[in-house]
CSV table of N, CA, C and O in Angstrom, one decimal:
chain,number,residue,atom,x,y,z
A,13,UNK,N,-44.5,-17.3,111.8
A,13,UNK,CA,-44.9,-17.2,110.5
A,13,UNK,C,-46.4,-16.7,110.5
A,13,UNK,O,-47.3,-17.5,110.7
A,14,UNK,N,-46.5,-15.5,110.2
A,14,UNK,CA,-48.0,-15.4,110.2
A,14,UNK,C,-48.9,-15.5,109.2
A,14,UNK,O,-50.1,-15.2,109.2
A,15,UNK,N,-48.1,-16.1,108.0
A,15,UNK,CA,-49.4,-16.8,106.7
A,15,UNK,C,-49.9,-17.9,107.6
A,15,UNK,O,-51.1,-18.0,108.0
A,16,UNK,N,-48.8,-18.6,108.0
A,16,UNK,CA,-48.8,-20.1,108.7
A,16,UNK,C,-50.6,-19.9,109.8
A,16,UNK,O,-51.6,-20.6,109.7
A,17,UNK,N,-50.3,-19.0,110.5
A,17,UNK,CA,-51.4,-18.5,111.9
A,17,UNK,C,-52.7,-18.2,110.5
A,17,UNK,O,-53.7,-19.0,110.3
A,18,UNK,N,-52.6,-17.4,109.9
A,18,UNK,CA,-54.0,-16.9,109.2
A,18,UNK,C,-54.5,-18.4,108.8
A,18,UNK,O,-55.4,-19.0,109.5
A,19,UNK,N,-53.8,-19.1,107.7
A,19,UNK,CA,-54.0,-20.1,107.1
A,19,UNK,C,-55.1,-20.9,108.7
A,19,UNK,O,-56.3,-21.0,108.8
A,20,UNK,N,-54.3,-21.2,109.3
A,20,UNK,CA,-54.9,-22.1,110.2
A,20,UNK,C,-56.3,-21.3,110.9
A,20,UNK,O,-57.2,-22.0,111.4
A,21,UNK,N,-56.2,-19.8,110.9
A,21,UNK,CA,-57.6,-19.5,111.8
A,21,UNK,C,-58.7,-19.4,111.1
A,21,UNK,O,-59.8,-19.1,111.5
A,22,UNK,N,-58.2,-19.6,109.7
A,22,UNK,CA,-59.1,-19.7,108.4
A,22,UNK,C,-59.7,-20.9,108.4
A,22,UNK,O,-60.9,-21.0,108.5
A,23,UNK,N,-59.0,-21.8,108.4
A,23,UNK,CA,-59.6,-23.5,108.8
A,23,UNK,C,-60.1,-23.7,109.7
A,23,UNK,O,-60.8,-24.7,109.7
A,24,UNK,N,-59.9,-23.0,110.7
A,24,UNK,CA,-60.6,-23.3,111.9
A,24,UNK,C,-62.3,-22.7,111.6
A,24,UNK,O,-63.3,-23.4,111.7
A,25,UNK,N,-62.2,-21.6,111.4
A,25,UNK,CA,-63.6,-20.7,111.1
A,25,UNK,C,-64.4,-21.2,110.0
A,25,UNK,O,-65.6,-21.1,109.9
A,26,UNK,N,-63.5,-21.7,109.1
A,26,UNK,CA,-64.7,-22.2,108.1
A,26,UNK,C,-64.3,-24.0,108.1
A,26,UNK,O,-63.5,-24.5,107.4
A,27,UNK,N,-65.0,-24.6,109.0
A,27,UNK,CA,-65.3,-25.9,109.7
A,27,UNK,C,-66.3,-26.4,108.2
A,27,UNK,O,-67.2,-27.0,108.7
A,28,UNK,N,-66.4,-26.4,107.2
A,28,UNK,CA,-67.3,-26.8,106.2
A,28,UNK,C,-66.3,-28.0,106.1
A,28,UNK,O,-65.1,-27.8,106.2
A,29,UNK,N,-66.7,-29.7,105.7
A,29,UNK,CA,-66.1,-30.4,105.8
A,29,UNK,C,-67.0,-31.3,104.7
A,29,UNK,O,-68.2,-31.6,104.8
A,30,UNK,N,-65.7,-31.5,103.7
A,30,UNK,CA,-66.5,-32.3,102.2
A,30,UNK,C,-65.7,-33.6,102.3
A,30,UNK,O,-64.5,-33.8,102.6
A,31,UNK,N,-66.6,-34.3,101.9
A,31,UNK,CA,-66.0,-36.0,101.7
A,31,UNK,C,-65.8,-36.2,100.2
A,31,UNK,O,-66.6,-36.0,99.3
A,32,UNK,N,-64.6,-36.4,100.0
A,32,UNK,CA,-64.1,-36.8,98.8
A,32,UNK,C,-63.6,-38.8,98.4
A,32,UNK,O,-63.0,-39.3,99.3
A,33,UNK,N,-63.8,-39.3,97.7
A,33,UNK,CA,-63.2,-40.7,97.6
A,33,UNK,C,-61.9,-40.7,97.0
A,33,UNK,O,-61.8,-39.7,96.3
A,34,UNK,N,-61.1,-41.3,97.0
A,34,UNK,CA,-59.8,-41.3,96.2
A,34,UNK,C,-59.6,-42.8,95.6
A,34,UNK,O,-60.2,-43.8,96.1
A,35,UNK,N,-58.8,-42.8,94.6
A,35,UNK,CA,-58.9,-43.8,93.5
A,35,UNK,C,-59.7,-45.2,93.7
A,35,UNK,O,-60.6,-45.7,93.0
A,36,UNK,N,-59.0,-45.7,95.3
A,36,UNK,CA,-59.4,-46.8,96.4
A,36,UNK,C,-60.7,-46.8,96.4
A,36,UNK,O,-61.2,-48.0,96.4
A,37,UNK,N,-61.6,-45.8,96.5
A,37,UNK,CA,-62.9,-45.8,96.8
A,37,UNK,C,-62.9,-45.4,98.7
A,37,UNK,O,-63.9,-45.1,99.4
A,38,UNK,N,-61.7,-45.3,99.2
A,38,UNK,CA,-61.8,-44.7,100.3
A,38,UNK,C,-62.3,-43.3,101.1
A,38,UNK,O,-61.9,-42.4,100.3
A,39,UNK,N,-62.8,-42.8,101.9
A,39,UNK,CA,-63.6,-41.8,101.8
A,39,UNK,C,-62.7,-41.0,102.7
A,39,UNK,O,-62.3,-41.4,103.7
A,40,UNK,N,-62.5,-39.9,102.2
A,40,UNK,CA,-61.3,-38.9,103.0
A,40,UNK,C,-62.3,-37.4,103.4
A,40,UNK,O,-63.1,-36.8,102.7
A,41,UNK,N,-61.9,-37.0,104.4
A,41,UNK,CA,-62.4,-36.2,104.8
A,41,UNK,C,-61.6,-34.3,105.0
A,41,UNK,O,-60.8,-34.0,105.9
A,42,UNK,N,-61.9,-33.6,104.1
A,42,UNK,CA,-61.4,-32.3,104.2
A,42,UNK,C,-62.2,-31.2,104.6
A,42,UNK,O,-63.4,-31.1,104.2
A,43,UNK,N,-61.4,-30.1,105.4
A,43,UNK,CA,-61.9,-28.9,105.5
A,43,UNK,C,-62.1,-27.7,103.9
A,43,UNK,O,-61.3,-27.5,103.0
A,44,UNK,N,-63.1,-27.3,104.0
A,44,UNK,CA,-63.3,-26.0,102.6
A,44,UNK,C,-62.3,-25.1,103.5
A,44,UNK,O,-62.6,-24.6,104.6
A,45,UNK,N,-61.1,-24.9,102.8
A,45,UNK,CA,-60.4,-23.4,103.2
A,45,UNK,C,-60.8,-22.5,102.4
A,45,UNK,O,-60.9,-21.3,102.8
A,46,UNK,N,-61.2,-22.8,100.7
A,46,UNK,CA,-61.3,-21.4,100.1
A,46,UNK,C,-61.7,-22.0,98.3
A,46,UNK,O,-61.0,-22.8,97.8
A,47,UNK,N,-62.9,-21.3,97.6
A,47,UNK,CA,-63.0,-21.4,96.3
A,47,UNK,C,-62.6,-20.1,95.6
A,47,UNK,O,-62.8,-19.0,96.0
A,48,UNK,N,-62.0,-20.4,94.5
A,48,UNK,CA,-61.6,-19.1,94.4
A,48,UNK,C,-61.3,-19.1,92.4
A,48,UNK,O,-60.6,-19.9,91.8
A,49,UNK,N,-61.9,-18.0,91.8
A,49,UNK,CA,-61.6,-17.9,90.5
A,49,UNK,C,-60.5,-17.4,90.2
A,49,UNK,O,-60.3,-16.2,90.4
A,50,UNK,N,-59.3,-18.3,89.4
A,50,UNK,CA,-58.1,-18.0,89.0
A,50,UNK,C,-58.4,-18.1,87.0
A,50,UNK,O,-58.6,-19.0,86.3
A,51,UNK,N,-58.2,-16.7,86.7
A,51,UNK,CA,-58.0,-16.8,85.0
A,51,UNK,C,-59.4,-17.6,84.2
A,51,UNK,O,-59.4,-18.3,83.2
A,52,UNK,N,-60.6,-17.3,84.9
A,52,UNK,CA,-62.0,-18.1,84.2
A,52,UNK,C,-61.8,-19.4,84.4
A,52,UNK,O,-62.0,-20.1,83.4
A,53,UNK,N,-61.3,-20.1,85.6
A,53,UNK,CA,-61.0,-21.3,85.8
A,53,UNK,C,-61.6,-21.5,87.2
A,53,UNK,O,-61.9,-20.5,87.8
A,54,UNK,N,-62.0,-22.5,87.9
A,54,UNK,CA,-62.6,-22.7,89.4
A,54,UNK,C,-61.3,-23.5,90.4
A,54,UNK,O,-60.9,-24.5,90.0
A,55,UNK,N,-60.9,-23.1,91.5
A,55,UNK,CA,-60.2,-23.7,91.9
A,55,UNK,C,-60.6,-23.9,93.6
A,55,UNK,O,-60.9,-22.9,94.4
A,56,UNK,N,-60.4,-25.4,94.2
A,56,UNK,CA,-61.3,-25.5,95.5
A,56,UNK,C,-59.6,-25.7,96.4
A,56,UNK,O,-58.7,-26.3,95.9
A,57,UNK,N,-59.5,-25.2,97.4
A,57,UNK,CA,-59.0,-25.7,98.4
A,57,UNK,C,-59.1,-26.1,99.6
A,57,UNK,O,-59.8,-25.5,100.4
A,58,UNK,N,-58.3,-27.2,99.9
A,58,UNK,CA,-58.8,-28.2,100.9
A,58,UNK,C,-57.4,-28.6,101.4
A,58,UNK,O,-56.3,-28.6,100.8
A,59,UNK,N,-57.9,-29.0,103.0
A,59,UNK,CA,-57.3,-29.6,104.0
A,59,UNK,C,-57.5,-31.0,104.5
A,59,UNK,O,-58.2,-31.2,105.5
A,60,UNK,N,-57.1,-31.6,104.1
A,60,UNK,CA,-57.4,-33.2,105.0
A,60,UNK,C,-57.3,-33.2,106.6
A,60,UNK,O,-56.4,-32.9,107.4
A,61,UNK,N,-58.7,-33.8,106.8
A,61,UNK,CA,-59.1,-33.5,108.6
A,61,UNK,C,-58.1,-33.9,109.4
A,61,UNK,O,-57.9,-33.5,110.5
A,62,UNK,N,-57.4,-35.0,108.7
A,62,UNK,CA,-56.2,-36.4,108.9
A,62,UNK,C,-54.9,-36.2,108.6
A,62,UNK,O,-54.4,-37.0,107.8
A,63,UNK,N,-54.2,-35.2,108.9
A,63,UNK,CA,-52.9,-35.2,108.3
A,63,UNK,C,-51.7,-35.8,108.3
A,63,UNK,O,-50.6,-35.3,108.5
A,64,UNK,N,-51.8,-37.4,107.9
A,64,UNK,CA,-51.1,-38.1,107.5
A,64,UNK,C,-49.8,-37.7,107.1
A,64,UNK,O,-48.8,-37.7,107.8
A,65,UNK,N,-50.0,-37.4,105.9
A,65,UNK,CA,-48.2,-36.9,104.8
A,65,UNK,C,-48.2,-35.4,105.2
A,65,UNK,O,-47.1,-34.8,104.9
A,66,UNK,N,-49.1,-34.6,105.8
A,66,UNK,CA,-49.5,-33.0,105.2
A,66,UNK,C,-48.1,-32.6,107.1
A,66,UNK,O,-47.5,-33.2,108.0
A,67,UNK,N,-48.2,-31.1,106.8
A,67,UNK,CA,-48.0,-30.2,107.7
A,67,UNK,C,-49.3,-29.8,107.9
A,67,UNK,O,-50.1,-29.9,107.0
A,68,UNK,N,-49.5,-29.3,109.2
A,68,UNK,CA,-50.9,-28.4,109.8
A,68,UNK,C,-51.2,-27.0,108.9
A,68,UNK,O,-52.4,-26.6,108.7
A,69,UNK,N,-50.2,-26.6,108.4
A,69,UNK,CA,-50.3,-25.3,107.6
A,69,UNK,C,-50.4,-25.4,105.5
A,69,UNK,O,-50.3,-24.5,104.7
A,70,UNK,N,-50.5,-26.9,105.5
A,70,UNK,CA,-50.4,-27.3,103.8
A,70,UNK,C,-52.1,-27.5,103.2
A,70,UNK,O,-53.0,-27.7,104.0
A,71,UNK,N,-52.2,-27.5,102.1
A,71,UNK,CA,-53.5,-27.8,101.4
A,71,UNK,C,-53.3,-28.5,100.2
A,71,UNK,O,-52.3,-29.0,99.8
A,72,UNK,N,-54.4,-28.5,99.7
A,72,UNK,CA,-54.4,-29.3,98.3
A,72,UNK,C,-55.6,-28.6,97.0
A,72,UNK,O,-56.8,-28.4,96.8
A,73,UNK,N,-54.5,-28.5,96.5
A,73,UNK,CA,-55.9,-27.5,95.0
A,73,UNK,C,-56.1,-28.5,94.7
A,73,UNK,O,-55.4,-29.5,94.9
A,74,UNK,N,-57.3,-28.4,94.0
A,74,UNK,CA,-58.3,-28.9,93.1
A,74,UNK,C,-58.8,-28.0,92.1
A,74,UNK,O,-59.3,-27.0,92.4
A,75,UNK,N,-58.7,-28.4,90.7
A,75,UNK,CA,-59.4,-27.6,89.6
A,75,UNK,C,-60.4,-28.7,89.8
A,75,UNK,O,-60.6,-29.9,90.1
A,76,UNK,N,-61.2,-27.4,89.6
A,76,UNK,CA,-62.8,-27.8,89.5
A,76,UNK,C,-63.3,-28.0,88.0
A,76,UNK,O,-63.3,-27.0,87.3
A,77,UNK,N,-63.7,-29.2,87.4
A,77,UNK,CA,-64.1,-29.6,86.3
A,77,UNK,C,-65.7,-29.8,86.4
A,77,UNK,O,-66.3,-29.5,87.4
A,78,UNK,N,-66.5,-30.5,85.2
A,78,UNK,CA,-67.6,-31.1,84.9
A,78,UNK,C,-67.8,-32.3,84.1
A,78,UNK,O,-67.2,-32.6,83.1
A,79,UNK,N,-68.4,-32.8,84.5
A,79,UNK,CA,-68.1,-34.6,83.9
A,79,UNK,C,-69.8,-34.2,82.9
A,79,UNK,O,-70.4,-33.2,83.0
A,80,UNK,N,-70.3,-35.3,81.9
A,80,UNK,CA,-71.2,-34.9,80.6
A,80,UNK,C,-72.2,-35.0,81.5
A,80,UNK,O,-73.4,-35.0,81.0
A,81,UNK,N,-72.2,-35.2,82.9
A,81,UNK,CA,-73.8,-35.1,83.5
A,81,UNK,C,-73.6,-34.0,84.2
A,81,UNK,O,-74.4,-34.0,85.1
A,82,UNK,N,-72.8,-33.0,84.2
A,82,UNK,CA,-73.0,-31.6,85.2
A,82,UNK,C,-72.1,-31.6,86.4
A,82,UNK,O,-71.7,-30.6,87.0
A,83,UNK,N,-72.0,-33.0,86.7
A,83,UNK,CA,-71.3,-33.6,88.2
A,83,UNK,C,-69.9,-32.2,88.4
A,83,UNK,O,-69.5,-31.7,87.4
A,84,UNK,N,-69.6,-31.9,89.2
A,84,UNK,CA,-68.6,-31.7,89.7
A,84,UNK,C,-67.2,-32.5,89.6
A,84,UNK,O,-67.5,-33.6,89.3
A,85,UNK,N,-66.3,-32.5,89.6
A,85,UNK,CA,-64.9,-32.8,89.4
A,85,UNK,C,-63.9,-32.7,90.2
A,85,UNK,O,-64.7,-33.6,90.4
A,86,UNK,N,-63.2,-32.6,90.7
A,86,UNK,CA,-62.4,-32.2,91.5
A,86,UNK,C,-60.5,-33.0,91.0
A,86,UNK,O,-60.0,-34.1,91.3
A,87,UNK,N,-59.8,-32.0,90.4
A,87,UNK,CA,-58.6,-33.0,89.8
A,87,UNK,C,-57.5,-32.1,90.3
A,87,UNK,O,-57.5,-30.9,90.1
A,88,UNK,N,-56.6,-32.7,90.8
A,88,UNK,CA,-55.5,-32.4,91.7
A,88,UNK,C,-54.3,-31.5,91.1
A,88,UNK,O,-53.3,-32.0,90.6
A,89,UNK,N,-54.5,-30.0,91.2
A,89,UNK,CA,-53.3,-29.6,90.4
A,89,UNK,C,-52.0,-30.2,90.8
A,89,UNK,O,-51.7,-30.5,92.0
A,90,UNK,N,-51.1,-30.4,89.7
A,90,UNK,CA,-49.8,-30.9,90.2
A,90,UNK,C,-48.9,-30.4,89.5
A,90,UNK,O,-47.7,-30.7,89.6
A,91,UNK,N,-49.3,-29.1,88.3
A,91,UNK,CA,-48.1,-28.0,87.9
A,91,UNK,C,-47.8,-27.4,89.1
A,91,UNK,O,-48.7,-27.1,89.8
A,92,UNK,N,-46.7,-27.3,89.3
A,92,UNK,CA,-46.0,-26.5,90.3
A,92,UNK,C,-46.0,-25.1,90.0
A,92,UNK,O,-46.0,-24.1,90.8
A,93,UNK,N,-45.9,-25.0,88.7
A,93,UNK,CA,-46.0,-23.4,88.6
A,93,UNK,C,-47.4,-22.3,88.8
A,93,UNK,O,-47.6,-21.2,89.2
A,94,UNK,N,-48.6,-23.7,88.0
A,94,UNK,CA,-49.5,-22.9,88.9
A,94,UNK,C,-50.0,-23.1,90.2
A,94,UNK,O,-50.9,-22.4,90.7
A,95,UNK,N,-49.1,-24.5,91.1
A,95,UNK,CA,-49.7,-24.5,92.2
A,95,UNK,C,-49.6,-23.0,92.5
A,95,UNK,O,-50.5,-22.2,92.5
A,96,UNK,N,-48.0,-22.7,92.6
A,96,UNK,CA,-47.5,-21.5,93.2
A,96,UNK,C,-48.2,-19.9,92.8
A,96,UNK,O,-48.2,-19.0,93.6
A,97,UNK,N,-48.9,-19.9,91.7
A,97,UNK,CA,-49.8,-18.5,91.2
A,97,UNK,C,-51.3,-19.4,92.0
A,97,UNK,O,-52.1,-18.8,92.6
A,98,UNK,N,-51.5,-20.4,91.9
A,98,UNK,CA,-53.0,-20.4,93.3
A,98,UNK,C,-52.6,-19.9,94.5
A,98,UNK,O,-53.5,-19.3,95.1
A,99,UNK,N,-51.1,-19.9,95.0
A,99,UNK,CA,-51.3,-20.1,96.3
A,99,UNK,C,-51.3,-18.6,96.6
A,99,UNK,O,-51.9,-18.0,97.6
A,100,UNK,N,-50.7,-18.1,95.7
A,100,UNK,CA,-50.4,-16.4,95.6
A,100,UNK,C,-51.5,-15.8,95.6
A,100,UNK,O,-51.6,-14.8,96.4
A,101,UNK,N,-52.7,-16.2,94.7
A,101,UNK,CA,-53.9,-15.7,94.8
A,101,UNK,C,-54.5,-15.9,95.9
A,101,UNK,O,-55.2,-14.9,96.2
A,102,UNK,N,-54.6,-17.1,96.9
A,102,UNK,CA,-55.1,-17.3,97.9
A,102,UNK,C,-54.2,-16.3,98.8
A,102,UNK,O,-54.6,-16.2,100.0
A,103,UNK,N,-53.4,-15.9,98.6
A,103,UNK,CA,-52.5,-15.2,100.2
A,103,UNK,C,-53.8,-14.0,99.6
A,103,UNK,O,-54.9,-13.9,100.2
A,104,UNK,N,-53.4,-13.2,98.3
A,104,UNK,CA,-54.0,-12.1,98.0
A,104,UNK,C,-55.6,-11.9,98.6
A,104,UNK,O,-56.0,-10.9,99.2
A,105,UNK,N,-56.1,-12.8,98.5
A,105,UNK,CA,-57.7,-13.1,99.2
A,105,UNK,C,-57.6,-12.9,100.7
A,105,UNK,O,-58.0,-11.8,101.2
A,106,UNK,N,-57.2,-13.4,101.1
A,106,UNK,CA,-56.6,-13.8,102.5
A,106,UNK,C,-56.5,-12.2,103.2
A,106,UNK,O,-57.0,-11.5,104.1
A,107,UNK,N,-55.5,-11.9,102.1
A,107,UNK,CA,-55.2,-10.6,102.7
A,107,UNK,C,-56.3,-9.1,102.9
A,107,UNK,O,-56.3,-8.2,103.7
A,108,UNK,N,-57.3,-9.6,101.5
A,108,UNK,CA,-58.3,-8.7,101.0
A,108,UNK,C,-59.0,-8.8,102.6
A,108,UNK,O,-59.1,-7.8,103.4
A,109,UNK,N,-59.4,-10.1,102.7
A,109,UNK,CA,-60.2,-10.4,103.7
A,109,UNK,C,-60.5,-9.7,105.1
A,109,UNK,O,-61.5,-9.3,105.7
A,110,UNK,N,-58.6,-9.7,105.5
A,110,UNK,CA,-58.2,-8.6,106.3
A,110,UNK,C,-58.5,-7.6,106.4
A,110,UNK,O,-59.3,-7.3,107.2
A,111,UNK,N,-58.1,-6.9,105.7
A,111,UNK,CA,-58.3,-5.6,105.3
A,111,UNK,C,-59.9,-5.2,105.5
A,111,UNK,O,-60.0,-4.0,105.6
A,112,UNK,N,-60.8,-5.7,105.6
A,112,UNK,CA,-62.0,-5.7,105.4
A,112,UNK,C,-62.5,-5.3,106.3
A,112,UNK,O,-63.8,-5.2,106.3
């Protein structure tokens, strides 16, 4: 599968690694695979360093929000329909990339 190979040599090259907490207050650790503007909207993708539940070749969007102090946000898409038009956008990037 060669999305599967890109995906991963993309994570490998951009080693940028953000700590996130989850509800617990536990501190989780993910790779930045890719920020990317979908429809005037911000969306971050990430890899957990720890893949627990994940496959090696899976991620996790995040819409990017702002809380009333400017903060950043980070809230878990879980429409399926736009997971599937993020992920399409991200092949599209991916691909641009190539090409390049």
């Amino acid at each position: 599968m060669a999305e599967n190979k890109n995906f991963n040599e993309e994570a490998e090259e951009n080693e940028e690694l953000i700590v996130l907490a989850d509800d617990e207050g536990k501190e989780i650790e993910f790779r930045h695979i890719a920020t990317l503007d979908y429809k005037n909207e911000w969306y971050i993708y990430l890899q957990p360093v720890e893949l627990e539940d994940m496959e090696d070749d899976e991620m996790i969007i995040f819409h990017i929000q702002s809380d009333e102090e400017g903060n950043d946000i980070f809230q878990p898409v879980e429409d399926e329909d736009l997971l599937n038009a993020l992920y399409e956008e991200y092949l599209k990037e991916v691909e641009a990339g190539e090409e390049e």
